[in-house]
Amino acid sequence: MASMGASERLVLIRENLAEILNPEIIEKILEEGRNPKIYWGTATTGRPHCGYFVPAIKIGQLLAADCDVTVLLADIHGFLDNLKAPLELVNHRVVYYRFVIKSILEAVGVSTAKLRFVQGSDYQKSPEYIMDVYKLSSLVSEHDAKRAGAEIVKQTDNAPLSGLLYPILQVLDEQYLDCDAQFGGLDQRKLFIAAKDWLPKVGYRERAHILNPMVPGLHGGKMSSSDQDSKIDLLDAPEVVAKKIKKAVAAPKVVEENGVVAFVEYVLLPASALRGKREFIVERERDGLEPLVYTNIADLHRDYQNDVLTPQLLKPAVAKGLNELLAPIHAAFQNSKEWQDIALKAYPPPPKKEKKVKDKGSRHPGKINQELPIRESQ
């Protein structure tokens, strides 16, 4: 915020990050009293789920630290990544993603007035950009392009050439979005390292990179749009949310790779701070005990490891906290005919399978009277 000093802004920018590459770039900008320009890109492919709260919370913190934030709705990237987003659906999904990201931020009390949205195809088809793609393509080896995109581009035995272009485009986006830093997950580290090496080859400056850790999903692995059991959709009903969290993997006394504990750390606690009061409450009324109130994750980790906080206590509290976050998103969706219409266009339901009528012939019971000629009496 405007009243925050450089050190306070840096603390907020750094919170819950796994790593910062070239942190001195951001530190110098803050010392000069300027606003760092940071961009986060998302390929408009699968339907966004509650895993999107993790980068959205960080975007909220960056906005609170008075950074200038750009969200790249990467439609061309979605198409390039093994055709995950068919061209006929891309534009609809861009609109859907814009609704979702704005509603998530507003749900945690963050104003989106200064948030800038850019659609990739608005500049990625310009002559200058295409020429830079050609230049980098002549300087980057197939091996290096594959390595840079190894964890973010779908890998197959006979992959299309588009997978090699994907990391080249993402690197150039830093220049064309005029950013000081790019924000992304730890799975993009190889690409961020490539960006530091590749951009100077075509005469552009290095950027900083801020990396979120990879937060485990409900079953310990990455929360995925394609795995219905591992994700909670942003529009899931409260009872569905509670049921999915109840079924989530959360081993007693183990905080590592525990998706339920991680959701408190990376979403619920920082979200409460953005709304004005950092706390996470676990009710124990059924046991006749006072609630557990956490203002930092270290105390929650300690209680969980000592079995003071059990999975049976934690899961209902997480379900309640998540449903409170989702409630304004549900309300916004219900109040927006445009959002509802675009949801159907962006993610149309699969066509119903037509029931095949089995031809049983004319000799099965029930057909005889209809099909045999009736003889007149003589």
PDB file of N, CA and C in Angstrom, residues 28-110:
ATOM      1  N   LYS A  28      16.025  -2.892  -5.839  1.00  0.00           N
ATOM      2  CA  LYS A  28      16.455  -1.568  -6.312  1.00  0.00           C
ATOM      3  C   LYS A  28      15.254  -0.697  -6.679  1.00  0.00           C
ATOM      4  N   ILE A  29      14.269  -1.281  -7.341  1.00  0.00           N
ATOM      5  CA  ILE A  29      13.062  -0.533  -7.728  1.00  0.00           C
ATOM      6  C   ILE A  29      12.335  -0.015  -6.492  1.00  0.00           C
ATOM      7  N   LEU A  30      12.225  -0.880  -5.454  1.00  0.00           N
ATOM      8  CA  LEU A  30      11.553  -0.478  -4.218  1.00  0.00           C
ATOM      9  C   LEU A  30      12.323   0.626  -3.509  1.00  0.00           C
ATOM     10  N   GLU A  31      13.658   0.529  -3.494  1.00  0.00           N
ATOM     11  CA  GLU A  31      14.494   1.561  -2.855  1.00  0.00           C
ATOM     12  C   GLU A  31      14.337   2.911  -3.552  1.00  0.00           C
ATOM     13  N   GLU A  32      14.083   2.866  -4.867  1.00  0.00           N
ATOM     14  CA  GLU A  32      13.882   4.109  -5.627  1.00  0.00           C
ATOM     15  C   GLU A  32      12.468   4.655  -5.459  1.00  0.00           C
ATOM     16  N   GLY A  33      11.607   3.896  -4.749  1.00  0.00           N
ATOM     17  CA  GLY A  33      10.239   4.352  -4.508  1.00  0.00           C
ATOM     18  C   GLY A  33       9.297   4.118  -5.669  1.00  0.00           C
ATOM     19  N   ARG A  34       9.744   3.278  -6.626  1.00  0.00           N
ATOM     20  CA  ARG A  34       8.873   2.977  -7.776  1.00  0.00           C
ATOM     21  C   ARG A  34       8.066   1.704  -7.523  1.00  0.00           C
ATOM     22  N   ASN A  35       7.091   1.461  -8.393  1.00  0.00           N
ATOM     23  CA  ASN A  35       6.270   0.257  -8.304  1.00  0.00           C
ATOM     24  C   ASN A  35       6.815  -0.800  -9.264  1.00  0.00           C
ATOM     25  N   PRO A  36       7.225  -1.964  -8.753  1.00  0.00           N
ATOM     26  CA  PRO A  36       7.680  -3.023  -9.659  1.00  0.00           C
ATOM     27  C   PRO A  36       6.540  -3.459 -10.585  1.00  0.00           C
ATOM     28  N   LYS A  37       6.900  -3.678 -11.859  1.00  0.00           N
ATOM     29  CA  LYS A  37       5.916  -4.152 -12.839  1.00  0.00           C
ATOM     30  C   LYS A  37       6.073  -5.671 -12.970  1.00  0.00           C
ATOM     31  N   ILE A  38       5.035  -6.395 -12.574  1.00  0.00           N
ATOM     32  CA  ILE A  38       5.110  -7.855 -12.504  1.00  0.00           C
ATOM     33  C   ILE A  38       3.983  -8.466 -13.334  1.00  0.00           C
ATOM     34  N   TYR A  39       4.320  -9.511 -14.067  1.00  0.00           N
ATOM     35  CA  TYR A  39       3.260 -10.182 -14.833  1.00  0.00           C
ATOM     36  C   TYR A  39       3.165 -11.655 -14.474  1.00  0.00           C
ATOM     37  N   TRP A  40       1.941 -12.132 -14.511  1.00  0.00           N
ATOM     38  CA  TRP A  40       1.635 -13.553 -14.317  1.00  0.00           C
ATOM     39  C   TRP A  40       0.807 -14.011 -15.504  1.00  0.00           C
ATOM     40  N   GLY A  41       1.221 -15.125 -16.106  1.00  0.00           N
ATOM     41  CA  GLY A  41       0.495 -15.637 -17.264  1.00  0.00           C
ATOM     42  C   GLY A  41      -0.181 -16.951 -16.965  1.00  0.00           C
ATOM     43  N   THR A  42      -1.338 -17.151 -17.564  1.00  0.00           N
ATOM     44  CA  THR A  42      -2.045 -18.426 -17.435  1.00  0.00           C
ATOM     45  C   THR A  42      -2.604 -18.810 -18.793  1.00  0.00           C
ATOM     46  N   ALA A  43      -2.289 -20.028 -19.213  1.00  0.00           N
ATOM     47  CA  ALA A  43      -2.838 -20.526 -20.478  1.00  0.00           C
ATOM     48  C   ALA A  43      -4.312 -20.837 -20.281  1.00  0.00           C
ATOM     49  N   THR A  44      -5.144 -20.319 -21.147  1.00  0.00           N
ATOM     50  CA  THR A  44      -6.597 -20.465 -20.986  1.00  0.00           C
ATOM     51  C   THR A  44      -7.046 -21.820 -21.529  1.00  0.00           C
ATOM     52  N   THR A  45      -6.831 -22.841 -20.707  1.00  0.00           N
ATOM     53  CA  THR A  45      -7.138 -24.214 -21.137  1.00  0.00           C
ATOM     54  C   THR A  45      -8.269 -24.789 -20.290  1.00  0.00           C
ATOM     55  N   GLY A  46      -7.907 -25.627 -19.287  1.00  0.00           N
ATOM     56  CA  GLY A  46      -8.931 -26.289 -18.472  1.00  0.00           C
ATOM     57  C   GLY A  46      -9.699 -25.314 -17.590  1.00  0.00           C
ATOM     58  N   ARG A  47     -10.816 -25.776 -17.088  1.00  0.00           N
ATOM     59  CA  ARG A  47     -11.681 -24.951 -16.241  1.00  0.00           C
ATOM     60  C   ARG A  47     -10.965 -24.649 -14.916  1.00  0.00           C
ATOM     61  N   PRO A  48     -10.790 -23.386 -14.549  1.00  0.00           N
ATOM     62  CA  PRO A  48     -10.069 -23.041 -13.319  1.00  0.00           C
ATOM     63  C   PRO A  48     -10.721 -23.647 -12.075  1.00  0.00           C
ATOM     64  N   HIS A  49      -9.888 -24.081 -11.128  1.00  0.00           N
ATOM     65  CA  HIS A  49     -10.361 -24.722  -9.901  1.00  0.00           C
ATOM     66  C   HIS A  49      -9.776 -23.982  -8.705  1.00  0.00           C
ATOM     67  N   CYS A  50      -9.963 -24.543  -7.507  1.00  0.00           N
ATOM     68  CA  CYS A  50      -9.536 -23.835  -6.300  1.00  0.00           C
ATOM     69  C   CYS A  50      -8.022 -23.731  -6.176  1.00  0.00           C
ATOM     70  N   GLY A  51      -7.272 -24.502  -6.960  1.00  0.00           N
ATOM     71  CA  GLY A  51      -5.824 -24.333  -6.984  1.00  0.00           C
ATOM     72  C   GLY A  51      -5.429 -22.943  -7.449  1.00  0.00           C
ATOM     73  N   TYR A  52      -6.319 -22.274  -8.193  1.00  0.00           N
ATOM     74  CA  TYR A  52      -6.028 -20.924  -8.686  1.00  0.00           C
ATOM     75  C   TYR A  52      -6.035 -19.891  -7.556  1.00  0.00           C
ATOM     76  N   PHE A  53      -6.556 -20.276  -6.383  1.00  0.00           N
ATOM     77  CA  PHE A  53      -6.468 -19.370  -5.247  1.00  0.00           C
ATOM     78  C   PHE A  53      -5.013 -19.087  -4.882  1.00  0.00           C
ATOM     79  N   VAL A  54      -4.129 -20.064  -5.084  1.00  0.00           N
ATOM     80  CA  VAL A  54      -2.726 -19.908  -4.666  1.00  0.00           C
ATOM     81  C   VAL A  54      -2.049 -18.749  -5.418  1.00  0.00           C
ATOM     82  N   PRO A  55      -2.014 -18.755  -6.772  1.00  0.00           N
ATOM     83  CA  PRO A  55      -1.430 -17.584  -7.443  1.00  0.00           C
ATOM     84  C   PRO A  55      -2.261 -16.320  -7.250  1.00  0.00           C
ATOM     85  N   ALA A  56      -3.584 -16.479  -7.130  1.00  0.00           N
ATOM     86  CA  ALA A  56      -4.431 -15.291  -6.956  1.00  0.00           C
ATOM     87  C   ALA A  56      -4.136 -14.582  -5.644  1.00  0.00           C
ATOM     88  N   ILE A  57      -3.889 -15.362  -4.582  1.00  0.00           N
ATOM     89  CA  ILE A  57      -3.530 -14.750  -3.294  1.00  0.00           C
ATOM     90  C   ILE A  57      -2.222 -13.972  -3.421  1.00  0.00           C
ATOM     91  N   LYS A  58      -1.248 -14.546  -4.127  1.00  0.00           N
ATOM     92  CA  LYS A  58       0.028 -13.841  -4.318  1.00  0.00           C
ATOM     93  C   LYS A  58      -0.188 -12.576  -5.154  1.00  0.00           C
ATOM     94  N   ILE A  59      -1.038 -12.655  -6.174  1.00  0.00           N
ATOM     95  CA  ILE A  59      -1.358 -11.456  -6.960  1.00  0.00           C
ATOM     96  C   ILE A  59      -1.980 -10.403  -6.053  1.00  0.00           C
ATOM     97  N   GLY A  60      -2.863 -10.850  -5.146  1.00  0.00           N
ATOM     98  CA  GLY A  60      -3.470  -9.924  -4.187  1.00  0.00           C
ATOM     99  C   GLY A  60      -2.423  -9.264  -3.306  1.00  0.00           C
ATOM    100  N   GLN A  61      -1.419 -10.044  -2.871  1.00  0.00           N
ATOM    101  CA  GLN A  61      -0.344  -9.487  -2.048  1.00  0.00           C
ATOM    102  C   GLN A  61       0.516  -8.505  -2.847  1.00  0.00           C
ATOM    103  N   LEU A  62       0.761  -8.838  -4.122  1.00  0.00           N
ATOM    104  CA  LEU A  62       1.545  -7.929  -4.971  1.00  0.00           C
ATOM    105  C   LEU A  62       0.807  -6.610  -5.168  1.00  0.00           C
ATOM    106  N   LEU A  63      -0.499  -6.680  -5.362  1.00  0.00           N
ATOM    107  CA  LEU A  63      -1.302  -5.456  -5.495  1.00  0.00           C
ATOM    108  C   LEU A  63      -1.283  -4.669  -4.190  1.00  0.00           C
ATOM    109  N   ALA A  64      -1.371  -5.396  -3.056  1.00  0.00           N
ATOM    110  CA  ALA A  64      -1.337  -4.726  -1.750  1.00  0.00           C
ATOM    111  C   ALA A  64       0.009  -4.067  -1.502  1.00  0.00           C
ATOM    112  N   ALA A  65       1.068  -4.639  -2.097  1.00  0.00           N
ATOM    113  CA  ALA A  65       2.406  -4.046  -1.983  1.00  0.00           C
ATOM    114  C   ALA A  65       2.627  -2.958  -3.024  1.00  0.00           C
ATOM    115  N   ASP A  66       1.560  -2.557  -3.693  1.00  0.00           N
ATOM    116  CA  ASP A  66       1.575  -1.467  -4.677  1.00  0.00           C
ATOM    117  C   ASP A  66       2.408  -1.799  -5.905  1.00  0.00           C
ATOM    118  N   CYS A  67       2.435  -3.069  -6.296  1.00  0.00           N
ATOM    119  CA  CYS A  67       3.065  -3.445  -7.561  1.00  0.00           C
ATOM    120  C   CYS A  67       2.065  -3.232  -8.693  1.00  0.00           C
ATOM    121  N   ASP A  68       2.566  -2.965  -9.879  1.00  0.00           N
ATOM    122  CA  ASP A  68       1.721  -2.895 -11.073  1.00  0.00           C
ATOM    123  C   ASP A  68       1.668  -4.300 -11.667  1.00  0.00           C
ATOM    124  N   VAL A  69       0.490  -4.921 -11.612  1.00  0.00           N
ATOM    125  CA  VAL A  69       0.365  -6.332 -11.982  1.00  0.00           C
ATOM    126  C   VAL A  69      -0.409  -6.490 -13.288  1.00  0.00           C
ATOM    127  N   THR A  70       0.156  -7.280 -14.180  1.00  0.00           N
ATOM    128  CA  THR A  70      -0.494  -7.635 -15.444  1.00  0.00           C
ATOM    129  C   THR A  70      -0.788  -9.126 -15.440  1.00  0.00           C
ATOM    130  N   VAL A  71      -2.016  -9.484 -15.795  1.00  0.00           N
ATOM    131  CA  VAL A  71      -2.387 -10.891 -15.972  1.00  0.00           C
ATOM    132  C   VAL A  71      -2.456 -11.155 -17.470  1.00  0.00           C
ATOM    133  N   LEU A  72      -1.611 -12.065 -17.929  1.00  0.00           N
ATOM    134  CA  LEU A  72      -1.627 -12.456 -19.337  1.00  0.00           C
ATOM    135  C   LEU A  72      -2.558 -13.645 -19.513  1.00  0.00           C
ATOM    136  N   LEU A  73      -3.606 -13.464 -20.260  1.00  0.00           N
ATOM    137  CA  LEU A  73      -4.514 -14.554 -20.618  1.00  0.00           C
ATOM    138  C   LEU A  73      -3.956 -15.152 -21.907  1.00  0.00           C
ATOM    139  N   ALA A  74      -3.174 -16.216 -21.734  1.00  0.00           N
ATOM    140  CA  ALA A  74      -2.331 -16.720 -22.817  1.00  0.00           C
ATOM    141  C   ALA A  74      -3.090 -17.697 -23.714  1.00  0.00           C
ATOM    142  N   ASP A  75      -3.873 -17.140 -24.613  1.00  0.00           N
ATOM    143  CA  ASP A  75      -4.703 -17.972 -25.490  1.00  0.00           C
ATOM    144  C   ASP A  75      -3.857 -18.742 -26.504  1.00  0.00           C
ATOM    145  N   ILE A  76      -2.855 -18.083 -27.087  1.00  0.00           N
ATOM    146  CA  ILE A  76      -2.009 -18.773 -28.072  1.00  0.00           C
ATOM    147  C   ILE A  76      -1.184 -19.864 -27.394  1.00  0.00           C
ATOM    148  N   HIS A  77      -0.716 -19.610 -26.173  1.00  0.00           N
ATOM    149  CA  HIS A  77       0.005 -20.648 -25.428  1.00  0.00           C
ATOM    150  C   HIS A  77      -0.877 -21.886 -25.226  1.00  0.00           C
ATOM    151  N   GLY A  78      -2.141 -21.647 -24.878  1.00  0.00           N
ATOM    152  CA  GLY A  78      -3.060 -22.770 -24.668  1.00  0.00           C
ATOM    153  C   GLY A  78      -3.207 -23.614 -25.912  1.00  0.00           C
ATOM    154  N   PHE A  79      -3.228 -22.955 -27.045  1.00  0.00           N
ATOM    155  CA  PHE A  79      -3.340 -23.671 -28.313  1.00  0.00           C
ATOM    156  C   PHE A  79      -2.044 -24.426 -28.635  1.00  0.00           C
ATOM    157  N   LEU A  80      -0.904 -23.792 -28.358  1.00  0.00           N
ATOM    158  CA  LEU A  80       0.387 -24.410 -28.680  1.00  0.00           C
ATOM    159  C   LEU A  80       0.684 -25.644 -27.831  1.00  0.00           C
ATOM    160  N   ASP A  81       0.164 -25.677 -26.593  1.00  0.00           N
ATOM    161  CA  ASP A  81       0.471 -26.779 -25.687  1.00  0.00           C
ATOM    162  C   ASP A  81      -0.353 -28.016 -26.047  1.00  0.00           C
ATOM    163  N   ASN A  82       0.073 -28.676 -27.116  1.00  0.00           N
ATOM    164  CA  ASN A  82      -0.533 -29.928 -27.556  1.00  0.00           C
ATOM    165  C   ASN A  82      -2.037 -29.791 -27.793  1.00  0.00           C
ATOM    166  N   LEU A  83      -2.435 -28.623 -28.289  1.00  0.00           N
ATOM    167  CA  LEU A  83      -3.841 -28.359 -28.636  1.00  0.00           C
ATOM    168  C   LEU A  83      -4.781 -28.561 -27.450  1.00  0.00           C
ATOM    169  N   LYS A  84      -4.324 -28.149 -26.245  1.00  0.00           N
ATOM    170  CA  LYS A  84      -5.181 -28.292 -25.064  1.00  0.00           C
ATOM    171  C   LYS A  84      -6.440 -27.439 -25.169  1.00  0.00           C
ATOM    172  N   ALA A  85      -6.322 -26.305 -25.860  1.00  0.00           N
ATOM    173  CA  ALA A  85      -7.463 -25.402 -26.011  1.00  0.00           C
ATOM    174  C   ALA A  85      -7.786 -25.264 -27.499  1.00  0.00           C
ATOM    175  N   PRO A  86      -8.827 -25.946 -27.988  1.00  0.00           N
ATOM    176  CA  PRO A  86      -9.197 -25.824 -29.403  1.00  0.00           C
ATOM    177  C   PRO A  86      -9.467 -24.368 -29.764  1.00  0.00           C
ATOM    178  N   LEU A  87      -9.074 -23.983 -30.962  1.00  0.00           N
ATOM    179  CA  LEU A  87      -9.197 -22.585 -31.373  1.00  0.00           C
ATOM    180  C   LEU A  87     -10.620 -22.053 -31.247  1.00  0.00           C
ATOM    181  N   GLU A  88     -11.608 -22.900 -31.532  1.00  0.00           N
ATOM    182  CA  GLU A  88     -12.995 -22.424 -31.491  1.00  0.00           C
ATOM    183  C   GLU A  88     -13.460 -22.110 -30.064  1.00  0.00           C
ATOM    184  N   LEU A  89     -12.716 -22.598 -29.052  1.00  0.00           N
ATOM    185  CA  LEU A  89     -13.110 -22.333 -27.665  1.00  0.00           C
ATOM    186  C   LEU A  89     -12.228 -21.292 -26.982  1.00  0.00           C
ATOM    187  N   VAL A  90     -11.094 -20.971 -27.588  1.00  0.00           N
ATOM    188  CA  VAL A  90     -10.093 -20.121 -26.940  1.00  0.00           C
ATOM    189  C   VAL A  90     -10.664 -18.780 -26.493  1.00  0.00           C
ATOM    190  N   ASN A  91     -11.327 -18.075 -27.378  1.00  0.00           N
ATOM    191  CA  ASN A  91     -11.826 -16.738 -27.030  1.00  0.00           C
ATOM    192  C   ASN A  91     -12.857 -16.785 -25.906  1.00  0.00           C
ATOM    193  N   HIS A  92     -13.692 -17.808 -25.905  1.00  0.00           N
ATOM    194  CA  HIS A  92     -14.680 -17.953 -24.827  1.00  0.00           C
ATOM    195  C   HIS A  92     -13.975 -18.202 -23.496  1.00  0.00           C
ATOM    196  N   ARG A  93     -12.911 -18.998 -23.514  1.00  0.00           N
ATOM    197  CA  ARG A  93     -12.197 -19.319 -22.277  1.00  0.00           C
ATOM    198  C   ARG A  93     -11.436 -18.113 -21.736  1.00  0.00           C
ATOM    199  N   VAL A  94     -10.967 -17.250 -22.615  1.00  0.00           N
ATOM    200  CA  VAL A  94     -10.310 -16.009 -22.178  1.00  0.00           C
ATOM    201  C   VAL A  94     -11.290 -15.180 -21.340  1.00  0.00           C
ATOM    202  N   VAL A  95     -12.509 -15.042 -21.818  1.00  0.00           N
ATOM    203  CA  VAL A  95     -13.522 -14.265 -21.090  1.00  0.00           C
ATOM    204  C   VAL A  95     -13.845 -14.940 -19.762  1.00  0.00           C
ATOM    205  N   TYR A  96     -13.966 -16.273 -19.782  1.00  0.00           N
ATOM    206  CA  TYR A  96     -14.264 -17.021 -18.558  1.00  0.00           C
ATOM    207  C   TYR A  96     -13.162 -16.830 -17.521  1.00  0.00           C
ATOM    208  N   TYR A  97     -11.908 -16.943 -17.949  1.00  0.00           N
ATOM    209  CA  TYR A  97     -10.780 -16.765 -17.027  1.00  0.00           C
ATOM    210  C   TYR A  97     -10.773 -15.363 -16.423  1.00  0.00           C
ATOM    211  N   ARG A  98     -11.115 -14.364 -17.220  1.00  0.00           N
ATOM    212  CA  ARG A  98     -11.129 -12.998 -16.708  1.00  0.00           C
ATOM    213  C   ARG A  98     -12.171 -12.865 -15.591  1.00  0.00           C
ATOM    214  N   PHE A  99     -13.346 -13.423 -15.793  1.00  0.00           N
ATOM    215  CA  PHE A  99     -14.382 -13.422 -14.755  1.00  0.00           C
ATOM    216  C   PHE A  99     -13.867 -14.103 -13.486  1.00  0.00           C
ATOM    217  N   VAL A 100     -13.252 -15.281 -13.651  1.00  0.00           N
ATOM    218  CA  VAL A 100     -12.808 -16.083 -12.512  1.00  0.00           C
ATOM    219  C   VAL A 100     -11.739 -15.360 -11.698  1.00  0.00           C
ATOM    220  N   ILE A 101     -10.707 -14.850 -12.359  1.00  0.00           N
ATOM    221  CA  ILE A 101      -9.591 -14.229 -11.646  1.00  0.00           C
ATOM    222  C   ILE A 101     -10.043 -12.979 -10.893  1.00  0.00           C
ATOM    223  N   LYS A 102     -10.869 -12.167 -11.544  1.00  0.00           N
ATOM    224  CA  LYS A 102     -11.382 -10.976 -10.869  1.00  0.00           C
ATOM    225  C   LYS A 102     -12.226 -11.352  -9.659  1.00  0.00           C
ATOM    226  N   SER A 103     -13.064 -12.384  -9.808  1.00  0.00           N
ATOM    227  CA  SER A 103     -13.961 -12.759  -8.705  1.00  0.00           C
ATOM    228  C   SER A 103     -13.189 -13.359  -7.535  1.00  0.00           C
ATOM    229  N   ILE A 104     -12.103 -14.103  -7.804  1.00  0.00           N
ATOM    230  CA  ILE A 104     -11.281 -14.651  -6.721  1.00  0.00           C
ATOM    231  C   ILE A 104     -10.658 -13.521  -5.910  1.00  0.00           C
ATOM    232  N   LEU A 105     -10.093 -12.538  -6.605  1.00  0.00           N
ATOM    233  CA  LEU A 105      -9.443 -11.426  -5.911  1.00  0.00           C
ATOM    234  C   LEU A 105     -10.452 -10.600  -5.113  1.00  0.00           C
ATOM    235  N   GLU A 106     -11.605 -10.359  -5.704  1.00  0.00           N
ATOM    236  CA  GLU A 106     -12.633  -9.597  -4.997  1.00  0.00           C
ATOM    237  C   GLU A 106     -13.159 -10.362  -3.785  1.00  0.00           C
ATOM    238  N   ALA A 107     -13.147 -11.714  -3.868  1.00  0.00           N
ATOM    239  CA  ALA A 107     -13.610 -12.543  -2.750  1.00  0.00           C
ATOM    240  C   ALA A 107     -12.710 -12.407  -1.523  1.00  0.00           C
ATOM    241  N   VAL A 108     -11.429 -12.071  -1.741  1.00  0.00           N
ATOM    242  CA  VAL A 108     -10.511 -11.882  -0.607  1.00  0.00           C
ATOM    243  C   VAL A 108     -10.288 -10.401  -0.321  1.00  0.00           C
ATOM    244  N   GLY A 109     -11.168  -9.564  -0.856  1.00  0.00           N
ATOM    245  CA  GLY A 109     -11.139  -8.144  -0.516  1.00  0.00           C
ATOM    246  C   GLY A 109     -10.110  -7.317  -1.239  1.00  0.00           C
ATOM    247  N   VAL A 110      -9.604  -7.817  -2.373  1.00  0.00           N
ATOM    248  CA  VAL A 110      -8.588  -7.084  -3.139  1.00  0.00           C
ATOM    249  C   VAL A 110      -9.249  -6.354  -4.307  1.00  0.00           C
TER     250      VAL A 110
END
